[in-house]
Every structure is written in C-alpha cells, then in structure tokens.
PDB file of C-alpha atoms and ligand atoms in Angstrom:
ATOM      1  CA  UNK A  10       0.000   0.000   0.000  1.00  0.00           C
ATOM      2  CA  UNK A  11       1.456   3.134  -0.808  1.00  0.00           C
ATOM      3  CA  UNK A  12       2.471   5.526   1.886  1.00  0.00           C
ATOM      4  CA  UNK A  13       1.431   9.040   2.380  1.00  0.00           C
ATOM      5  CA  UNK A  14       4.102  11.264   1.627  1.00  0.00           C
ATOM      6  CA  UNK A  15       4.178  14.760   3.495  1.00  0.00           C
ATOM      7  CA  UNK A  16       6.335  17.279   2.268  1.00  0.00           C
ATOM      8  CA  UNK A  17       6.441  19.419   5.151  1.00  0.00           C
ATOM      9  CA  UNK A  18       8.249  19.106   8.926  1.00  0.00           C
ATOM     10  CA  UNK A  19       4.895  17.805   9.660  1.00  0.00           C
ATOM     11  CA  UNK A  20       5.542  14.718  12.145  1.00  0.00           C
ATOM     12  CA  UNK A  21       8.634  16.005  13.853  1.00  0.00           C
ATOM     13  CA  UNK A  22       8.955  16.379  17.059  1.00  0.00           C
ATOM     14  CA  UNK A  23       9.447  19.729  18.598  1.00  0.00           C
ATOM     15  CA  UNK A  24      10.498  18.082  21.702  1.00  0.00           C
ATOM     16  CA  UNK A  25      13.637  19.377  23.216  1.00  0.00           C
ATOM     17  CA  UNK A  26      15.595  16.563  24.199  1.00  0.00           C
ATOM     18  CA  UNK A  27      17.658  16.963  27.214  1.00  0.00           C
ATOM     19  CA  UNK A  28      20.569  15.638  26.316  1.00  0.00           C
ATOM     20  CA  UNK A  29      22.391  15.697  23.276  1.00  0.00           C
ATOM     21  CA  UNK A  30      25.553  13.711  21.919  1.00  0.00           C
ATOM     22  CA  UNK A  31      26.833  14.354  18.566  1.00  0.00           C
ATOM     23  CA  UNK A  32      26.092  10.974  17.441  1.00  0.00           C
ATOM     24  CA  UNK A  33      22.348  11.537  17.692  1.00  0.00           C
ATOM     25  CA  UNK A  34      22.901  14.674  15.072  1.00  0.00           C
ATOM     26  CA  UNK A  35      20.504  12.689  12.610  1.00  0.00           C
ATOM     27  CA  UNK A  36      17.660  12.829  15.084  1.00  0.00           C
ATOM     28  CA  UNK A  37      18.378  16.207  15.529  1.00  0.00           C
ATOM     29  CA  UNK A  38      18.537  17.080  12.170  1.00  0.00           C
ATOM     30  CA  UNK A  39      14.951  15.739  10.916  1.00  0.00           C
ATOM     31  CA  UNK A  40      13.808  19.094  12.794  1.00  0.00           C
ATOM     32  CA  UNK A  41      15.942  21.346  10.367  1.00  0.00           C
ATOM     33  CA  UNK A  42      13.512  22.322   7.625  1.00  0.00           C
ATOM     34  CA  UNK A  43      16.717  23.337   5.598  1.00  0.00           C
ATOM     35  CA  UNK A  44      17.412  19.374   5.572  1.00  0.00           C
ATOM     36  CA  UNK A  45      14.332  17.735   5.561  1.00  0.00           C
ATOM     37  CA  UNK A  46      13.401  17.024   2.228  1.00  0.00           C
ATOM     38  CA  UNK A  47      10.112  14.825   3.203  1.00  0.00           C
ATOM     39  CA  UNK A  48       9.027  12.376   4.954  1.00  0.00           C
ATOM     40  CA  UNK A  49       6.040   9.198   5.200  1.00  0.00           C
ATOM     41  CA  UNK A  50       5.132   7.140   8.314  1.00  0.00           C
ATOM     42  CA  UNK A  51       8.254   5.055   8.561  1.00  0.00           C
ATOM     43  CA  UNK A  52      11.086   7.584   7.541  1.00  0.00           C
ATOM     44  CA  UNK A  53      12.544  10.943   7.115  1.00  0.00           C
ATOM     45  CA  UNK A  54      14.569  12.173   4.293  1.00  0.00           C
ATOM     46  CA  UNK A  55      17.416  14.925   4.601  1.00  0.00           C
ATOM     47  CA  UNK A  56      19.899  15.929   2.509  1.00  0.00           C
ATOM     48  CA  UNK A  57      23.329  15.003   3.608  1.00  0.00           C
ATOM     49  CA  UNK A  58      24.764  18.411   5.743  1.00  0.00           C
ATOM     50  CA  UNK A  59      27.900  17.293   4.824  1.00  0.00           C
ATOM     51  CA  UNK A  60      27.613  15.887   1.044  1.00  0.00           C
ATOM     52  CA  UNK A  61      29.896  13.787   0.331  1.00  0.00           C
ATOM     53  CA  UNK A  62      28.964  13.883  -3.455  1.00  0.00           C
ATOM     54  CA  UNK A  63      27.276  16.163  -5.229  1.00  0.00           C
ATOM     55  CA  UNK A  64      23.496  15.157  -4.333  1.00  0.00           C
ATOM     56  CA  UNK A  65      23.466  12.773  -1.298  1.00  0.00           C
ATOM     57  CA  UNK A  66      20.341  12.167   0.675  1.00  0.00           C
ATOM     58  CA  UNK A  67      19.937   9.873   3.952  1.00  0.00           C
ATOM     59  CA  UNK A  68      16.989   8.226   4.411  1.00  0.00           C
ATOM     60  CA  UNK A  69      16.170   7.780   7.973  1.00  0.00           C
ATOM     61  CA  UNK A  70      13.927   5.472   9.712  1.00  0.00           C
ATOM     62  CA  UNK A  71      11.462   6.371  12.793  1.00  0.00           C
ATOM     63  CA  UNK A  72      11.408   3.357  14.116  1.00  0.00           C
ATOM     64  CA  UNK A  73      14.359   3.578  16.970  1.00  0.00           C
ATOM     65  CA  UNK A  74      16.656   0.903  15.466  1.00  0.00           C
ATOM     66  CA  UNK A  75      20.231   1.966  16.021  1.00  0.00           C
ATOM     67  CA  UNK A  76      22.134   0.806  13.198  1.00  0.00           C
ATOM     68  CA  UNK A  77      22.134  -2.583  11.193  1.00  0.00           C
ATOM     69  CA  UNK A  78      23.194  -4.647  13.681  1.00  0.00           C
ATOM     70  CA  UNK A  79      19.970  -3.828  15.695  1.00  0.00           C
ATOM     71  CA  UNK A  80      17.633  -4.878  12.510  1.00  0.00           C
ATOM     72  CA  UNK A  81      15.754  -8.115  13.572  1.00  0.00           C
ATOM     73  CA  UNK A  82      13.778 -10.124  10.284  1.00  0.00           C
ATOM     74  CA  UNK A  83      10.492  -8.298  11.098  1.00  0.00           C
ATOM     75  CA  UNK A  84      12.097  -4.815  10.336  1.00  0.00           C
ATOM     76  CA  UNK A  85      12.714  -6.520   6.482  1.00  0.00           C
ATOM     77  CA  UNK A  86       9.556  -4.485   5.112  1.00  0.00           C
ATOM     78  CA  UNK A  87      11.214  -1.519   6.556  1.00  0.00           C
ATOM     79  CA  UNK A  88      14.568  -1.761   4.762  1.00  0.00           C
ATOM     80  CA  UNK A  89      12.489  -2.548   1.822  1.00  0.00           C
ATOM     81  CA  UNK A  90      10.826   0.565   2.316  1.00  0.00           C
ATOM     82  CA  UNK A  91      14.106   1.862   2.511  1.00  0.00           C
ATOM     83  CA  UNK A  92      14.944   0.770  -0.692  1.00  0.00           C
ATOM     84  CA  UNK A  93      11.807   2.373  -2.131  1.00  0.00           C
ATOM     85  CA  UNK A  94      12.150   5.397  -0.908  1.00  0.00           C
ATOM     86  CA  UNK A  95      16.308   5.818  -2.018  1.00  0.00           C
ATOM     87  CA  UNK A  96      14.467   4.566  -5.974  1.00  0.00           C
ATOM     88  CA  UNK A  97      12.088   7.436  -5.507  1.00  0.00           C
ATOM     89  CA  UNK A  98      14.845  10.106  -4.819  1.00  0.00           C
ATOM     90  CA  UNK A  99      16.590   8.681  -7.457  1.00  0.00           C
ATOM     91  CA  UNK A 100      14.260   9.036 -10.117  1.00  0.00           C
ATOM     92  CA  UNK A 101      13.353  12.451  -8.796  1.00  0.00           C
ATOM     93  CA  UNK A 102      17.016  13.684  -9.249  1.00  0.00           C
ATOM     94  CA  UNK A 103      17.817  11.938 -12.371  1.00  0.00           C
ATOM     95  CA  UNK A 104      19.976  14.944 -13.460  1.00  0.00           C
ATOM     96  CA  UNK A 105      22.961  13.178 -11.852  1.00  0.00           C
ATOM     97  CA  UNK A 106      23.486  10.152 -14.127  1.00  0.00           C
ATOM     98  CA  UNK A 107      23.979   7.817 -11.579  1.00  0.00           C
ATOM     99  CA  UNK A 108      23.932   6.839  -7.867  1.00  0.00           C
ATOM    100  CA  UNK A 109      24.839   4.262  -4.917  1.00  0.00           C
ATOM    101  CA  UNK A 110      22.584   3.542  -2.350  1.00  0.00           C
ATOM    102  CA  UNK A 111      23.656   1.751   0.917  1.00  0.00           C
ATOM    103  CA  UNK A 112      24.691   1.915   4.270  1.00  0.00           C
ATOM    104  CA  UNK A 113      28.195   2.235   6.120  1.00  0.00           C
ATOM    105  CA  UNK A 114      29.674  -1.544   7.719  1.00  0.00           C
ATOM    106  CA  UNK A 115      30.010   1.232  10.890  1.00  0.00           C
ATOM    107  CA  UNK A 116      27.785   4.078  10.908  1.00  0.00           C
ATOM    108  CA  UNK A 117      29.506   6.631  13.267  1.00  0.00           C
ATOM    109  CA  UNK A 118      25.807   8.294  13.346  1.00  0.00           C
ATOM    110  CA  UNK A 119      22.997   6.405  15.430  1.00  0.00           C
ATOM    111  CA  UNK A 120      19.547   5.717  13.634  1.00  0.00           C
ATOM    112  CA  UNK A 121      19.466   3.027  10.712  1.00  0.00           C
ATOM    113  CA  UNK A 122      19.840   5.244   7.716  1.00  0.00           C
ATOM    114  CA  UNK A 123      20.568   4.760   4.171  1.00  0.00           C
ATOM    115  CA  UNK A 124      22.927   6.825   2.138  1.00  0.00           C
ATOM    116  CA  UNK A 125      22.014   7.898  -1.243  1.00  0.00           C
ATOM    117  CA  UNK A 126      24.633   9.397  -2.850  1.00  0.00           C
ATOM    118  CA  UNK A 127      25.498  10.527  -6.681  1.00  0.00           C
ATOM    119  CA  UNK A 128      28.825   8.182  -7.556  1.00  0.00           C
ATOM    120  CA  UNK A 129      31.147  11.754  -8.800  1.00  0.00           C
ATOM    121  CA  UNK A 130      32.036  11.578  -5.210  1.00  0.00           C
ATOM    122  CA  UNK A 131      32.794  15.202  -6.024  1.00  0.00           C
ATOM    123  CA  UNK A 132      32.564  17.106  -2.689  1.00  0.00           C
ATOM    124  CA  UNK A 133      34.253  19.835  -0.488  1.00  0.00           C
ATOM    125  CA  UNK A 134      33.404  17.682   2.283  1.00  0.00           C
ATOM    126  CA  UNK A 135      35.163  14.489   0.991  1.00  0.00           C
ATOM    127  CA  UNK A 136      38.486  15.008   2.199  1.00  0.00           C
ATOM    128  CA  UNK A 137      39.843  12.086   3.775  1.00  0.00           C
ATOM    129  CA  UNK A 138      40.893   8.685   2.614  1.00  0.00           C
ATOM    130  CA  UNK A 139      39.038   7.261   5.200  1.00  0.00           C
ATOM    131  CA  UNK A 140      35.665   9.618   3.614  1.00  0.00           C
ATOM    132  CA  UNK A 141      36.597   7.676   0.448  1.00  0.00           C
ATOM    133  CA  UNK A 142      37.131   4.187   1.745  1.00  0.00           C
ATOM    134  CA  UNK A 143      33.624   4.375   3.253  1.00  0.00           C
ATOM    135  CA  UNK A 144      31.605   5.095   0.218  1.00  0.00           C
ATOM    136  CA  UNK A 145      33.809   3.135  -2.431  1.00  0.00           C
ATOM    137  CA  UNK A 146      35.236   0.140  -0.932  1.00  0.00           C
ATOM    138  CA  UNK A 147      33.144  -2.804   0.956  1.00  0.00           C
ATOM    139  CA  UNK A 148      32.553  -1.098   3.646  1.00  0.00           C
ATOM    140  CA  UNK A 149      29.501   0.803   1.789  1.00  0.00           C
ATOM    141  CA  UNK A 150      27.028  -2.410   1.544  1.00  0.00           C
ATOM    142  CA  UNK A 151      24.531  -1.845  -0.964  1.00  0.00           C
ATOM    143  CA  UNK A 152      20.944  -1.416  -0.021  1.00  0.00           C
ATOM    144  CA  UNK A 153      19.928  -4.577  -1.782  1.00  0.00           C
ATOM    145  CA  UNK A 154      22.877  -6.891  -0.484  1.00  0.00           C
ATOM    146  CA  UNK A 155      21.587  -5.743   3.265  1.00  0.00           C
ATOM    147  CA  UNK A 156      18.316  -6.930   2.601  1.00  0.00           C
ATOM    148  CA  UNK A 157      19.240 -10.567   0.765  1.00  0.00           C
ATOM    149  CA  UNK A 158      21.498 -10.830   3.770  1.00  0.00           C
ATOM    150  CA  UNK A 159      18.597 -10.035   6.642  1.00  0.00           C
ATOM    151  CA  UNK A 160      16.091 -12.959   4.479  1.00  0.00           C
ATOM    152  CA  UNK A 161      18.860 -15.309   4.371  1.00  0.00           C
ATOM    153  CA  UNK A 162      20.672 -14.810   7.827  1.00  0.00           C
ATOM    154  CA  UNK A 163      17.480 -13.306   9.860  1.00  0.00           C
ATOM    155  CA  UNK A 164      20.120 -11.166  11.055  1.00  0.00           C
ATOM    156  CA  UNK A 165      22.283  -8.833   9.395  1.00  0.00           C
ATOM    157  CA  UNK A 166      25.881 -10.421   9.111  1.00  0.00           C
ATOM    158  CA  UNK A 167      28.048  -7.288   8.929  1.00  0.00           C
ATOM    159  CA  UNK A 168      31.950  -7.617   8.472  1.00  0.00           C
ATOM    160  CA  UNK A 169      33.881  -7.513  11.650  1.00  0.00           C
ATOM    161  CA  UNK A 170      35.745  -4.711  13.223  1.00  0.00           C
ATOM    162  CA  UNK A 171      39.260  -5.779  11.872  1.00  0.00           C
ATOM    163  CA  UNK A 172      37.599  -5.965   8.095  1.00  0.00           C
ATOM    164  CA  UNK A 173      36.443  -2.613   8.618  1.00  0.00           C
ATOM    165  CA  UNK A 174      39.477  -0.973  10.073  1.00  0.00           C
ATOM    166  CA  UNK A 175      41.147  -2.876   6.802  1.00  0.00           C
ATOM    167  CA  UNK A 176      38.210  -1.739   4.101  1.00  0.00           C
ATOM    168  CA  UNK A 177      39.056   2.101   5.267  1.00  0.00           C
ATOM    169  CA  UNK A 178      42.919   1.651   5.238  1.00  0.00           C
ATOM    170  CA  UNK A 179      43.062   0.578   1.969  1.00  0.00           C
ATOM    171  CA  UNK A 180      45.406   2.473  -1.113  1.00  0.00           C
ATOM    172  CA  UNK A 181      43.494   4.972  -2.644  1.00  0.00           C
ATOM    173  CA  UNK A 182      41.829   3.670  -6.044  1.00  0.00           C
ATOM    174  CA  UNK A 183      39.582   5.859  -8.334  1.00  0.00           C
ATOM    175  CA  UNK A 184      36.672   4.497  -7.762  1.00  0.00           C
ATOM    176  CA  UNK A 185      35.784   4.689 -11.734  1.00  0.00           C
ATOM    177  CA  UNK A 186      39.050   3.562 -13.759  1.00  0.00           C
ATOM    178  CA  UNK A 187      42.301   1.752 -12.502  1.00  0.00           C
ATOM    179  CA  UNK A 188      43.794   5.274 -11.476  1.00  0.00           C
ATOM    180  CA  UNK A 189      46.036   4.863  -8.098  1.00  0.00           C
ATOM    181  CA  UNK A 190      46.540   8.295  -6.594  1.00  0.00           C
ATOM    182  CA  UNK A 191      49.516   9.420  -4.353  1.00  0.00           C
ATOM    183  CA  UNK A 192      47.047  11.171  -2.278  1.00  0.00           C
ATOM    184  CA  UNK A 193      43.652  12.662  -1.965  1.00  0.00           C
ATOM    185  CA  UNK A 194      44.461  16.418  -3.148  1.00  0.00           C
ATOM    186  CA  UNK A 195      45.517  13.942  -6.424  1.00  0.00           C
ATOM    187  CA  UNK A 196      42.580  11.911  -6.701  1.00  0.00           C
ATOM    188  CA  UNK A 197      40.494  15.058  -6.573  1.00  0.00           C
ATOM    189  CA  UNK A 198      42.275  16.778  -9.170  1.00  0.00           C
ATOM    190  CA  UNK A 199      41.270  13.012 -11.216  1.00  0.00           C
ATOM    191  CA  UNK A 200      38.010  12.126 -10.660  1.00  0.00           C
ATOM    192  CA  UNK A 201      36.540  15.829 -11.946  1.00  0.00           C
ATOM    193  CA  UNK A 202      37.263  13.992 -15.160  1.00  0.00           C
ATOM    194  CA  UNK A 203      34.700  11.405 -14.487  1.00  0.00           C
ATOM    195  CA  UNK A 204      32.000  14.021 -14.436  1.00  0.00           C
TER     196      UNK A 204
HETATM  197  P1  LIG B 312      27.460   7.201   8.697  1.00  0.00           P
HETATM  198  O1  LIG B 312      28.939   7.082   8.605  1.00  0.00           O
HETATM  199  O2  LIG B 312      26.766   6.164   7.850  1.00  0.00           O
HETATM  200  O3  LIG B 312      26.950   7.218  10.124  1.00  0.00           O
HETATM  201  O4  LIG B 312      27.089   8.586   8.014  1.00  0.00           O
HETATM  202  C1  LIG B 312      26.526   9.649   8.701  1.00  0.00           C
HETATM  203  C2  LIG B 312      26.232  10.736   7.699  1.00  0.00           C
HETATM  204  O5  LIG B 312      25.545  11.779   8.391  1.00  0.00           O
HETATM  205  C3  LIG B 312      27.468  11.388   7.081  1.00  0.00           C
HETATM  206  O6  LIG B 312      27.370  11.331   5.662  1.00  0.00           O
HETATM  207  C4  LIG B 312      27.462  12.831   7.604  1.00  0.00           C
HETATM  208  O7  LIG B 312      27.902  13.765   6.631  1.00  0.00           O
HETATM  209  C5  LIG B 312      26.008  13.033   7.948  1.00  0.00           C
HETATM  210  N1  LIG B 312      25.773  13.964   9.052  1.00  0.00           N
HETATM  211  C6  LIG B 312      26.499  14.111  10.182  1.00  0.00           C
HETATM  212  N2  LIG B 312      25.920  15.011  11.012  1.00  0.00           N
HETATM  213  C7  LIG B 312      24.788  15.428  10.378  1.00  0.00           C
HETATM  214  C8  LIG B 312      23.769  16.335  10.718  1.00  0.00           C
HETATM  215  N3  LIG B 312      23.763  17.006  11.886  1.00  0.00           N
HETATM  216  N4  LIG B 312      22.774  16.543   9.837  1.00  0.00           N
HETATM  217  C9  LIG B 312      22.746  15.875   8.658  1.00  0.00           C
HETATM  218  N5  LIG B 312      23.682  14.995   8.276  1.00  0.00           N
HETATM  219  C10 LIG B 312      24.697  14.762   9.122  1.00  0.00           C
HETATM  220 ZN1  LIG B 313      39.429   7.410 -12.710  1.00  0.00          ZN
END
C-alpha cells in the first residue's frame, strides 16, 4: 500500500531533548527544515549536511533501530521501504546520471539510515581517505545486499571490526578507472574527469 508522503516538517517532534551527543545529530537534524526534504510514516529524508557527493540524501527510519546490527527479520519491510524510498529520490534527481545507495559496515551516526549518494564523489566535504574508503570500498554495503542478507541470515551479518578498520585503510583507487593516486588532493584533481 502506498504511503502518504508529506512534504512538510509535519511529524517532527518539537520536543527538546535533554541531552544531546553528537552521534544523535541525525535525530536532531529531521527538525531542520533546511534538511528535511520529506518524509512518510516510517522515515525521514534529509539531505546530507555534509555531502559527500554532489546530491546525497539519507533516508532515515522512525522506528528507533540503532544501526544494522539492531535490525531483527520483522524490520525486512522496513529496509524494503528503505529501498523504495532511495528509488524514488533517485528518479526524482535523475539529473545526476547515476547513484549508490547503501549503508556504512560502521555508521559513526545512530539511527538506521541509508545513504544515497550521486557516484562523482565530487565534494568539499570528501576530504579524507578514510571519507573515500567508506563510500567506495566494501565497507559501503549496498541497499539490496543488506536486505538478501537479513532474508537469508534473519540477522544482518556485517563484516567484523578488523575488516572494517582494513576496508578504510586501503590504497586509494579511483573508484571509476584503474587510477592509483599518491594522495587525496591527487585523486580530486582526477576524478573531476569522471563528471
Ligand atoms: P554514517 O557514517 O553512515 O553514520 O554517516 C553519517 C552521515 O551523516 C554522514 O554522511 C554525515 O555527513 C552526515 N551527518 C552528520 N551530522 C549530520 C547532521 N547534523 N545533519 C545531517 N547529516 C549529518
Ligand atoms: Zn578514474
């Protein structure tokens, strides 16, 4: 059944929360009408405060799961939701040729939410190796990989902590051709040529 869609900061809460931790920005930033770009009865969307590409959205759920290793088998309609919902702001921004949607192994921001992000990975905000490890390397699981992985497992079998540290330490690699740059100021100067 399709959901209603509200366009507005309708459903947010107003409530000031008493305490306040950085990692719980994304609940937090749902009240920012200069993020939220709309929202149904299971998530929000925002745009990305700090882009890492050059049209990157989160989709957020309401549901108070903390991050993927919280999602049980019942949330699976959710995620698929999810899934919907990153298609829909695709198609609605199909000015950008083409985009990734998934979620980070490790999420340093609490609240499940999916990334969808334009694949220039051209940014002012990307500037560290570890930035670029996180959205081009297996440590960004695609949306649809999570959610054949939650059917299959029941649970969500994420890599471990070591495969993480090693998916963000790896050499820098365009993420389009077989480029190898000495640095990031030199992969930046690159990929503009992908655009
Ligand atoms: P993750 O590593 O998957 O937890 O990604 C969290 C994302 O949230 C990053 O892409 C950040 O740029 C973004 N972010 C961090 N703080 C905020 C905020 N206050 N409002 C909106 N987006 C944020
Ligand atoms: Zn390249």
């Amino acid at each position: 059944m399709p959901k209603r869609i509200v366009t507005t900061s309708e459903n947010v809460s107003h409530k000031k929360q008493k305490t306040f931790h950085w990692s719980s920005g994304l609940v937090q930033a749902v009240q920012n009408p200069e993020l939220l770009v709309l929202s149904d009865d299971l998530v929000y969307v925002i745009k990305d405060k700090y882009p890492k590409s050059q049209c990157h959205f989160l989709i957020i759920c309401k549901k108070d799961i903390g991050s993927l290793s919280d999602v049980k088998i019942e949330d699976i309609d959710l995620l698929k939701h999810m899934n919907e919902m990153a298609e829909k702001m695709k198609k609605s921004n199909d000015e950008y040729r083409s985009f990734n949607v998934g979620y980070h192994a490790e999420p340093s921001m609490s609240r499940l939410h999916l990334h969808v992000i334009s694949d220039d990975m051209d940014s002012s905000h990307l500037k560290t190796k570890k930035h670029w490890n996180s959205f081009t390397t297996e440590f960004f699981i695609s949306s649809e990989v999570v959610i054949e992985n939650l059917i299959k497992n029941k649970k969500v079998i994420l890599p471990s902590k070591e495969e993480c540290r090693k998916f963000l330490e790896l050499p820098l690699k365009c993420h389009k051709c077989d480029f190898k740059p000495k640095n990031m100021p030199d992969l930046k100067k690159h990929i503009v040529n992908h655009c």
